[in-house]
Short mmCIF file of C-alpha atoms in Angstrom, two decimals:
data_model
loop_
_atom_site.label_atom_id
_atom_site.label_comp_id
_atom_site.label_asym_id
_atom_site.label_seq_id
_atom_site.Cartn_x
_atom_site.Cartn_y
_atom_site.Cartn_z
CA MET A 282 138.61 120.49 181.86
CA ARG A 283 137.32 117.12 180.65
CA ARG A 284 136.95 114.46 183.28
CA HIS A 285 136.73 110.73 182.69
CA ALA A 286 134.33 109.61 185.37
CA PRO A 287 135.01 105.89 185.90
CA ALA A 288 138.58 106.27 187.13
CA ARG A 289 138.21 109.57 188.93
CA ARG A 290 134.89 109.28 190.72
CA LEU A 291 135.93 106.39 192.97
CA LEU A 292 136.26 108.75 195.91
CA THR A 293 132.59 109.73 195.65
CA ALA A 294 131.10 106.30 194.99
CA SER A 295 129.66 106.03 198.50
CA LEU A 296 127.56 109.12 197.92
CA ALA A 297 124.66 107.18 196.43
CA ALA A 298 123.28 105.38 199.46
CA GLY A 299 122.95 106.52 203.02
CA LEU A 300 126.10 108.59 203.39
CA LEU A 301 124.29 111.91 203.57
CA THR A 302 121.30 113.22 205.43
CA THR A 303 120.26 116.31 203.49
CA GLY A 304 118.26 119.17 204.97
CA LEU A 305 116.95 122.15 203.04
CA LEU A 306 116.79 125.71 204.32
CA THR A 307 114.90 128.18 202.18
CA ALA A 308 114.07 131.84 202.61
CA GLY A 309 110.82 133.43 201.62
CA ALA A 310 109.93 136.79 200.13
CA GLU A 311 110.85 140.18 201.53
CA ALA A 312 109.05 140.89 204.79
CA GLY A 313 110.02 144.42 205.75
CA THR A 314 112.53 147.23 205.47
CA THR A 315 114.23 149.78 207.66
CA ALA A 316 115.55 153.23 206.95
CA GLY A 317 118.93 153.68 205.28
CA ALA A 318 120.42 150.60 203.69
CA THR A 319 117.59 148.16 203.19
CA THR A 320 117.55 145.23 205.59
CA GLU A 321 114.92 142.58 204.99
CA ALA A 322 113.58 140.11 207.53
CA VAL A 323 113.25 136.63 206.09
CA SER A 324 110.64 134.00 206.82
CA THR A 325 112.11 130.53 206.86
CA GLU A 326 110.89 127.04 206.39
CA ALA A 327 113.29 124.26 207.22
CA ALA A 328 112.98 120.60 206.37
CA ALA A 329 114.01 118.76 209.52
CA ALA A 330 117.32 116.95 209.33
CA PRO A 331 118.38 114.49 212.02
CA ALA A 332 121.07 116.01 214.17
CA ALA A 333 124.33 114.13 213.95
CA ALA A 334 126.04 113.14 217.19
CA PRO A 335 128.86 115.64 217.77
CA ARG A 336 132.28 114.32 216.86
CA ALA A 337 134.76 114.56 219.72
CA PRO A 338 137.11 117.35 218.65
CA THR A 339 140.74 116.29 218.50
CA ARG A 340 142.30 119.46 217.10
CA ASP A 341 144.53 121.59 219.25
CA ALA A 342 145.04 125.34 219.25
CA ARG A 343 147.24 125.31 216.15
CA PRO A 344 146.03 127.45 213.24
CA GLY A 345 143.90 125.87 210.54
CA ASP A 346 146.47 126.85 207.92
CA ASP A 347 149.40 125.25 209.76
CA PHE A 348 149.69 122.42 207.26
CA ASN A 349 152.79 120.76 208.77
CA GLY A 350 151.85 121.23 212.44
CA ASP A 351 154.96 123.17 213.45
CA GLY A 352 152.97 125.93 215.17
CA TYR A 353 153.44 128.54 212.43
CA ARG A 354 150.85 129.66 209.93
CA ASP A 355 151.54 128.75 206.33
CA TYR A 356 150.63 130.62 203.15
CA ALA A 357 148.56 129.05 200.35
CA ASN A 358 148.23 131.00 197.12
CA ALA A 359 146.77 130.21 193.70
CA VAL A 360 149.55 130.09 191.12
CA PRO A 361 148.96 132.91 188.60
CA ASP A 362 148.85 132.13 184.88
CA SER A 363 148.71 128.38 185.39
CA ALA A 364 146.93 126.74 182.45
CA ALA A 365 145.08 124.16 184.56
CA GLY A 366 145.47 125.79 187.94
CA ALA A 367 147.80 125.05 190.83
CA VAL A 368 148.38 126.01 194.46
CA GLU A 369 151.67 127.23 195.91
CA ILE A 370 152.30 126.76 199.62
CA VAL A 371 154.99 128.77 201.36
CA TYR A 372 155.64 127.28 204.78
CA GLY A 373 155.86 129.73 207.65
CA GLY A 374 158.39 130.22 210.42
CA PRO A 375 159.10 132.62 213.29
CA GLU A 376 159.63 135.56 210.92
CA GLY A 377 156.73 134.80 208.60
CA PRO A 378 157.01 133.16 205.16
CA GLY A 379 159.99 130.81 205.06
CA LEU A 380 162.16 129.33 202.35
CA ARG A 381 160.33 126.03 201.90
CA THR A 382 157.75 126.06 199.12
CA GLN A 383 155.53 123.44 197.56
CA THR A 384 153.37 123.45 194.43
CA VAL A 385 150.34 121.16 194.25
CA ASP A 386 148.20 120.49 191.19
CA GLN A 387 146.07 117.63 189.94
CA ASP A 388 149.12 115.83 188.58
CA THR A 389 150.70 115.74 192.05
CA PRO A 390 150.91 112.15 193.35
CA GLY A 391 148.07 111.40 195.76
CA VAL A 392 145.84 114.21 194.42
CA PRO A 393 142.75 112.99 192.56
CA GLY A 394 142.26 113.94 188.92
CA GLY A 395 144.63 115.30 186.33
CA ASN A 396 145.70 118.66 184.97
CA GLU A 397 143.45 119.97 182.20
CA ARG A 398 143.51 123.45 180.73
CA GLY A 399 140.96 125.84 182.18
CA ASP A 400 139.97 123.84 185.28
CA ASP A 401 140.98 126.73 187.59
CA PHE A 402 142.28 124.38 190.28
CA GLY A 403 143.07 126.66 193.23
CA GLY A 404 140.80 129.47 192.07
CA HIS A 405 139.18 129.39 195.53
CA LEU A 406 140.69 128.10 198.77
CA ALA A 407 139.66 127.53 202.39
CA ALA A 408 141.85 126.25 205.21
CA ALA A 409 140.98 124.42 208.46
CA ASP A 410 141.85 121.23 210.31
CA PHE A 411 138.90 119.42 208.76
CA ASP A 412 139.73 115.93 210.08
CA GLY A 413 140.83 117.04 213.57
CA ASP A 414 144.29 115.46 213.48
CA GLY A 415 146.17 118.61 214.47
CA TYR A 416 147.36 119.46 210.95
CA GLY A 417 145.73 122.15 208.85
CA ASP A 418 144.03 121.02 205.63
CA LEU A 419 143.16 122.90 202.45
CA ALA A 420 139.95 122.82 200.41
CA VAL A 421 140.67 123.63 196.77
CA GLY A 422 138.02 124.63 194.25
CA ALA A 423 138.22 123.91 190.52
CA ALA A 424 134.96 125.48 189.42
CA TYR A 425 135.48 124.98 185.67
CA GLU A 426 136.37 121.32 185.78
CA GLU A 427 134.51 119.00 183.43
CA TRP A 428 133.38 115.75 185.03
CA GLY A 429 131.70 112.79 183.35
CA GLY A 430 130.99 114.86 180.25
CA ALA A 431 129.32 117.67 182.23
CA ARG A 432 131.00 120.89 181.19
CA TYR A 433 131.97 123.25 184.02
CA GLN A 434 130.39 121.01 186.63
CA GLY A 435 133.21 121.91 188.97
CA ASN A 436 135.04 120.03 191.69
CA VAL A 437 136.42 120.47 195.22
CA THR A 438 139.50 118.63 196.46
CA LEU A 439 140.49 118.30 200.12
CA LEU A 440 144.28 118.33 200.58
CA TRP A 441 145.35 116.82 203.88
CA GLY A 442 148.04 118.14 206.20
CA SER A 443 150.81 116.01 207.68
CA PRO A 444 154.18 116.47 209.38
CA ASP A 445 155.56 116.96 205.86
CA GLY A 446 152.84 119.43 204.86
CA LEU A 447 150.05 118.92 202.34
CA ARG A 448 150.20 115.48 200.78
CA SER A 449 147.24 113.34 199.75
CA GLY A 450 143.83 114.49 198.54
CA THR A 451 140.17 113.43 198.54
CA THR A 452 137.33 114.54 196.28
CA LEU A 453 134.45 116.24 198.13
CA PRO A 454 131.08 114.69 197.20
CA ASN A 455 128.89 116.89 194.99
CA THR A 456 125.27 116.31 196.00
CA ASP A 457 123.77 118.27 193.10
CA PRO A 458 126.01 117.85 190.04
CA ALA A 459 125.07 119.62 186.83
CA PRO A 460 126.69 121.23 183.78
CA TRP A 461 127.64 124.83 184.53
CA GLY A 462 127.08 124.19 188.23
CA LEU A 463 130.55 125.64 189.00
CA PHE A 464 130.86 123.53 192.15
CA GLY A 465 133.60 125.17 194.20
CA ARG A 466 133.27 128.68 192.74
CA GLU A 467 133.52 129.90 196.35
CA LEU A 468 134.52 128.25 199.64
CA ALA A 469 134.47 129.24 203.32
CA ALA A 470 135.58 127.29 206.39
CA GLY A 471 134.06 127.63 209.86
CA ASP A 472 132.36 125.72 212.65
CA PHE A 473 128.88 126.45 211.36
CA ASP A 474 127.02 123.94 213.56
CA GLY A 475 128.96 124.73 216.75
CA ASP A 476 130.08 121.15 217.44
CA GLY A 477 133.75 122.10 217.85
CA THR A 478 134.96 120.78 214.48
CA PRO A 479 135.42 122.76 211.25
CA ASP A 480 132.83 122.62 208.47
CA LEU A 481 132.96 123.74 204.85
CA ALA A 482 130.60 125.98 202.89
CA VAL A 483 130.61 125.56 199.10
CA ILE A 484 128.71 127.37 196.34
CA ASN A 485 127.21 125.15 193.62
CA ARG A 486 124.51 126.12 191.13
CA SER A 487 124.05 129.52 192.84
CA THR A 488 123.20 127.75 196.12
CA THR A 489 125.34 127.46 199.25
CA TYR A 490 125.90 123.98 200.70
CA LEU A 491 127.11 123.42 204.27
CA TYR A 492 129.16 120.26 204.77
CA THR A 493 128.85 119.67 208.52
CA GLY A 494 129.51 116.87 210.98
CA GLY A 495 133.06 116.18 209.88
CA LEU A 496 135.14 115.68 206.74
CA ASP A 497 137.45 112.71 206.30
CA ARG A 498 140.07 111.25 203.98
CA GLU A 499 138.07 108.24 202.87
CA ASP A 500 134.93 109.71 201.32
CA GLY A 501 135.25 113.44 201.91
CA LEU A 502 132.23 113.53 204.23
CA ALA A 503 132.52 111.58 207.48
CA ASP A 504 129.95 109.01 208.59
CA GLY A 505 127.11 110.89 210.23
CA GLY A 506 127.94 114.07 208.34
CA ARG A 507 125.31 115.93 206.39
CA VAL A 508 125.00 118.44 203.59
CA VAL A 509 122.57 121.32 204.18
CA PRO A 510 121.64 123.60 201.26
CA LEU A 511 121.01 127.26 202.10
CA LYS A 512 118.86 128.94 199.50
CA ARG A 513 116.91 132.10 198.82
CA ASP A 514 114.90 131.99 195.60
CA ASP A 515 115.77 135.62 194.87
CA LEU A 516 119.52 135.35 195.55
CA HIS A 517 122.12 133.87 193.18
CA ALA A 518 125.03 133.09 195.50
CA LYS A 519 128.49 134.20 194.35
CA ALA A 520 130.67 134.80 197.43
CA LEU A 521 130.90 133.71 201.08
CA VAL A 522 132.17 135.37 204.26
CA ALA A 523 132.40 133.46 207.55
CA GLY A 524 132.96 134.58 211.14
CA ARG A 525 131.42 134.90 214.61
CA VAL A 526 128.99 137.78 214.28
CA THR A 527 126.67 136.86 217.18
CA GLY A 528 129.34 135.83 219.67
CA SER A 529 128.02 132.28 219.95
CA ALA A 530 130.05 129.08 219.78
CA ALA A 531 129.14 128.64 216.11
CA ASP A 532 130.46 130.58 213.12
CA ASP A 533 127.97 132.55 211.09
CA LEU A 534 127.87 132.93 207.31
CA VAL A 535 127.20 135.78 204.91
CA VAL A 536 126.12 134.77 201.40
CA ILE A 537 126.68 137.47 198.78
CA GLY A 538 125.13 137.47 195.33
CA GLY A 539 122.78 138.88 192.75
CA LEU A 540 119.18 139.84 193.41
CA ASP A 541 116.14 140.68 191.29
CA GLY A 542 116.87 138.30 188.44
CA ARG A 543 120.46 139.50 187.96
CA PRO A 544 122.54 136.40 188.69
CA ASP A 545 125.85 138.00 187.71
CA ALA A 546 125.47 141.11 189.85
CA SER A 547 126.55 141.50 193.47
CA SER A 548 123.68 143.35 195.04
CA GLY A 549 122.73 141.53 198.24
CA ALA A 550 124.30 140.08 201.41
CA TRP A 551 122.30 137.45 203.29
CA PHE A 552 123.15 136.67 206.92
CA VAL A 553 122.76 133.08 208.16
CA LYS A 554 123.26 132.47 211.90
CA GLY A 555 125.25 129.39 212.76
CA GLY A 556 124.06 126.64 215.08
CA ALA A 557 122.88 123.05 215.16
CA THR A 558 120.27 124.19 212.63
CA PRO A 559 121.36 127.22 210.58
CA ASP A 560 119.01 130.17 211.08
CA PRO A 561 118.49 132.33 207.97
CA GLY A 562 118.40 135.99 208.91
CA PRO A 563 118.28 139.45 207.33
CA LEU A 564 119.21 140.45 203.81
CA LEU A 565 121.19 143.64 203.26
CA ARG A 566 120.55 145.25 199.89
CA LEU A 567 123.68 146.75 198.38
CA LYS A 568 123.81 149.41 195.71
CA SER A 569 123.10 148.07 192.25
CA THR A 570 125.86 148.25 189.67
CA ALA A 571 126.00 148.07 185.91
CA ALA A 572 129.09 145.89 186.05
CA SER A 573 128.48 142.16 186.19
CA GLY A 574 130.60 139.25 187.27
CA PHE A 575 132.56 141.15 189.91
CA PRO A 576 132.03 139.91 193.47
CA VAL A 577 131.83 141.89 196.67
CA THR A 578 134.80 141.25 198.96
CA GLY A 579 134.28 140.67 202.66
CA THR A 580 135.62 139.77 206.08
CA VAL A 581 134.36 139.48 209.66
CA ALA A 582 136.28 141.04 212.56
CA ASP A 583 135.53 142.79 215.86
CA PHE A 584 136.39 146.42 215.11
CA ASP A 585 135.03 147.80 218.41
CA ALA A 586 136.02 144.92 220.75
CA ASP A 587 132.46 144.39 221.98
CA GLY A 588 132.66 140.62 221.54
CA PHE A 589 130.66 140.53 218.30
CA GLY A 590 132.19 140.24 214.86
CA ASP A 591 131.39 143.04 212.42
CA ILE A 592 130.89 142.36 208.71
CA ALA A 593 133.01 144.49 206.34
CA LEU A 594 131.98 144.42 202.68
CA GLY A 595 133.96 146.02 199.87
CA HIS A 596 131.75 146.84 196.88
CA PRO A 597 134.24 148.05 194.25
CA TYR A 598 131.81 148.36 191.34
CA ALA A 599 129.16 150.46 193.09
CA ASP A 600 128.55 154.06 191.99
CA ASP A 601 130.08 153.96 188.51
CA GLU A 602 132.89 151.77 189.85
CA ALA A 603 134.00 154.37 192.39
CA GLY A 604 133.25 151.73 195.02
CA GLU A 605 132.26 151.79 198.66
CA LEU A 606 132.85 150.12 202.02
CA VAL A 607 129.86 148.82 203.96
CA ILE A 608 130.19 147.97 207.68
CA TRP A 609 127.37 145.77 209.03
CA PRO A 610 127.99 145.66 212.81
CA GLY A 611 127.41 142.42 214.70
CA GLY A 612 125.29 141.80 217.76
CA PRO A 613 123.80 138.92 219.79
CA ALA A 614 120.85 138.54 217.38
CA GLY A 615 122.86 139.17 214.22
CA PRO A 616 123.98 142.23 212.26
CA THR A 617 122.37 145.59 212.91
CA SER A 618 122.03 148.76 210.78
CA SER A 619 124.78 149.20 208.23
CA VAL A 620 127.13 152.16 207.70
CA THR A 621 128.62 153.13 204.32
CA PHE A 622 132.01 154.76 203.67
CA GLU A 623 132.80 156.58 200.42
CA GLN A 624 135.97 158.37 199.36
CA GLY A 625 135.69 162.15 199.44
CA LYS A 626 132.82 161.94 201.91
CA ASP A 627 133.75 159.56 204.71
CA LEU A 628 137.33 158.76 203.68
CA PRO A 629 140.24 160.97 202.58
CA GLY A 630 140.62 161.64 198.87
CA VAL A 631 138.33 162.47 195.99
CA TRP A 632 135.42 160.44 194.65
CA GLU A 633 136.31 159.25 191.13
CA ARG A 634 134.79 156.76 188.72
CA GLY A 635 136.84 153.61 188.39
CA ASP A 636 138.74 153.85 191.70
CA HIS A 637 137.29 150.51 192.86
CA LEU A 638 137.22 151.32 196.57
CA GLY A 639 136.79 147.96 198.31
CA SER A 640 138.63 145.91 195.70
CA VAL A 641 140.03 144.01 198.66
CA VAL A 642 139.34 144.02 202.41
CA SER A 643 141.38 142.26 205.09
CA ALA A 644 141.27 142.54 208.88
CA GLY A 645 143.84 142.24 211.65
CA ASP A 646 145.01 144.14 214.74
CA VAL A 647 147.82 146.32 213.38
CA ASP A 648 148.35 148.54 216.43
CA GLY A 649 147.78 145.82 219.04
CA ASP A 650 145.01 147.62 220.93
CA GLY A 651 142.67 144.61 220.95
CA ARG A 652 140.44 145.98 218.19
CA ALA A 653 140.62 144.74 214.63
CA ASP A 654 141.78 147.14 211.92
CA LEU A 655 140.97 147.02 208.20
CA ALA A 656 143.00 147.19 205.00
CA LEU A 657 140.89 148.59 202.15
CA GLY A 658 142.08 148.43 198.54
CA LEU A 659 141.60 151.03 195.80
CA GLU A 660 143.27 149.33 192.88
CA GLY A 661 142.02 151.93 190.36
CA GLU A 662 143.13 155.07 192.24
CA ASP A 663 144.97 157.65 190.12
CA THR A 664 148.11 159.06 191.76
CA LEU A 665 151.06 161.21 190.72
CA GLY A 666 149.31 162.20 187.52
CA MET A 667 149.00 158.60 186.33
CA THR A 668 145.95 156.40 185.96
CA ASP A 669 145.16 153.23 187.91
CA THR A 670 148.39 153.26 189.90
CA GLY A 671 146.40 152.05 192.91
CA GLY A 672 146.87 152.07 196.65
CA PHE A 673 145.14 151.12 199.89
CA PHE A 674 143.95 152.52 203.19
CA VAL A 675 144.51 151.06 206.63
CA LEU A 676 141.53 152.08 208.81
CA TYR A 677 141.70 151.60 212.57
CA GLY A 678 139.21 150.16 214.99
CA SER A 679 137.88 152.22 217.89
CA PRO A 680 135.23 151.97 220.63
CA GLY A 681 132.78 153.11 217.95
CA GLY A 682 134.06 150.72 215.31
CA ILE A 683 135.99 151.44 212.12
CA THR A 684 136.89 155.11 211.73
CA ALA A 685 138.79 157.24 209.23
CA ALA A 686 140.30 159.36 212.03
CA ARG A 687 143.72 157.69 211.86
CA ALA A 688 143.52 156.45 208.28
CA GLN A 689 146.86 155.63 206.65
CA TRP A 690 147.23 155.73 202.88
CA LEU A 691 149.91 153.65 201.15
CA ASP A 692 150.81 153.71 197.47
CA LEU A 693 153.89 153.37 195.28
CA ALA A 694 155.08 156.80 196.41
CA ALA A 695 155.62 155.56 199.99
CA LYS A 696 159.18 156.11 201.17
CA GLY A 697 161.42 153.13 200.52
CA VAL A 698 159.05 151.32 198.14
CA ASP A 699 161.42 150.06 195.48
CA ARG A 700 158.86 149.89 192.71
CA PRO A 701 158.44 152.03 189.61
CA THR A 702 155.37 154.23 189.71
CA MET A 703 153.43 153.63 186.52
CA SER A 704 149.94 153.68 185.11
CA ALA A 705 147.93 150.46 185.46
CA ALA A 706 150.19 149.21 188.29
CA ARG A 707 147.05 148.60 190.40
CA PHE A 708 149.05 148.51 193.61
CA GLY A 709 146.81 147.26 196.40
CA SER A 710 144.95 144.74 194.28
CA GLN A 711 146.23 142.11 196.73
CA VAL A 712 146.45 143.06 200.42
CA ARG A 713 146.36 140.89 203.54
CA LEU A 714 146.77 141.66 207.25
CA ARG A 715 148.50 138.93 209.26
CA ASP A 716 150.90 138.90 212.21
CA ALA A 717 153.85 137.33 210.41
CA ASP A 718 156.39 137.42 213.25
CA GLY A 719 154.17 136.86 216.32
CA ASP A 720 154.83 140.26 217.92
CA GLY A 721 151.13 140.97 218.49
CA HIS A 722 150.83 143.39 215.57
CA ALA A 723 149.30 142.43 212.23
CA ASP A 724 151.64 143.18 209.35
CA VAL A 725 150.53 144.33 205.90
CA PHE A 726 151.25 142.09 202.92
CA ALA A 727 150.69 144.11 199.73
CA ASP A 728 151.63 143.00 196.21
CA GLY A 729 154.91 141.35 197.21
CA LEU A 730 155.86 143.83 199.96
CA LEU A 731 155.58 143.51 203.74
CA PHE A 732 154.94 146.59 205.89
CA PRO A 733 155.38 145.86 209.63
CA GLY A 734 152.66 146.68 212.13
CA SER A 735 153.41 148.57 215.32
CA ALA A 736 151.72 150.32 218.24
CA ASN A 737 151.70 153.46 216.09
CA GLY A 738 150.22 151.74 213.05
CA VAL A 739 151.81 150.59 209.82
CA VAL A 740 155.54 151.28 209.46
CA THR A 741 155.71 152.59 205.92
CA VAL A 742 159.48 153.12 205.60
CA HIS A 743 161.48 150.53 203.68
CA PRO A 744 159.11 147.56 203.47
CA ARG A 745 160.78 144.28 202.65
CA GLY A 746 160.00 141.98 199.78
CA THR A 747 157.79 138.99 200.50
CA ILE A 748 155.30 136.60 198.90
CA ARG A 749 152.19 137.44 196.91
CA ALA A 750 149.38 138.66 199.15
CA GLY A 751 146.55 136.59 197.70
CA PHE A 752 146.96 133.81 200.25
CA VAL A 753 144.00 132.30 202.06
CA ASN A 754 143.63 134.11 205.37
#
């Protein structure tokens, strides 16, 4: 945790003078509500920031998590139970995760810093080709890192791709360092200014900071880049979700956090439209919850194939921890009225306290119909007479969006699952949808198992063993 500033802050020394042009976007008080889930219009006041000249994009069509540039997506996971934190990369191939693996921590040559217990290096990850060289890069948060005597100031490291995979690293400048700032407690990658190159969103001190205009290996932020804080006085930011909700050339951002003086709760989702100047938009109030410290999960995908990304939010600690799924459909001006799904009412099964519906959400096109589908975790579901065995739904997209009409339920009782069924297994606590073999159907990664996708949905018979499903997606 402790950081000795003189030797380890060399990469941020240029921060002091002229590197950054900082703009501030703030949101005012609530302006109005609509029926159903509360959506609040936000008045904004932006301090003008000089627009940087767009960088000529040099990246090709390779995925942002293709760290060695071989055309296949790779898999970056936090290493569980690591004292200081570490990241494991499994390099992909034509059939999905391959045999080559790599572990990176702060003692890896070329990576700034050093391993110290409790730093949580790798606790949050975001992948994109940040420097536009054709190789995917990885932003790594270490929110509990101590730096220059400031406890839990936090740190973000950019690991750079190469033909050999991830190699060297650069420290991202922190424009507002402070003890307990937890810089890097959440990350999201996207082209938020629409200039054709990836940007990075970082949470620090309950505020979201957009690093736009290019990231580089020398100083972290390229010449002409800028850092734009996004802030609502009533929202303590905790989680980020990025995607193209409005169908424009820029990615949009959803900032999730606590409202009404409850910084540890997850009770609001704030939409910010991407563009040359970010445009703060509506706030969706989520159900309050007695539990604190547990974030809402989220993803953006086009569930009805109308050209606009829809926001899916899993709120596992709502309603006495029974949980809920909230779909906030996208449109040209931003998200519209939200729809809520609950088990026993809108989804198969019985409403029960502690099920944690929405413990994970992940999107991909499982059946190949051109509409995104959704994996939805229930890590606390009781099955087969045992408690907290867990499981997950796969819900399918349709012309009307996500529907429960063809819902598939998978748990440890699925045929061919070679796992003991036991209490507290929490199967489904890690689920990802990704097309591992390039056949046009997203496959389901779930707690070390891979269920293939097909035109008829998830093939549940005899899944094969695979990597952990917590990888950045």
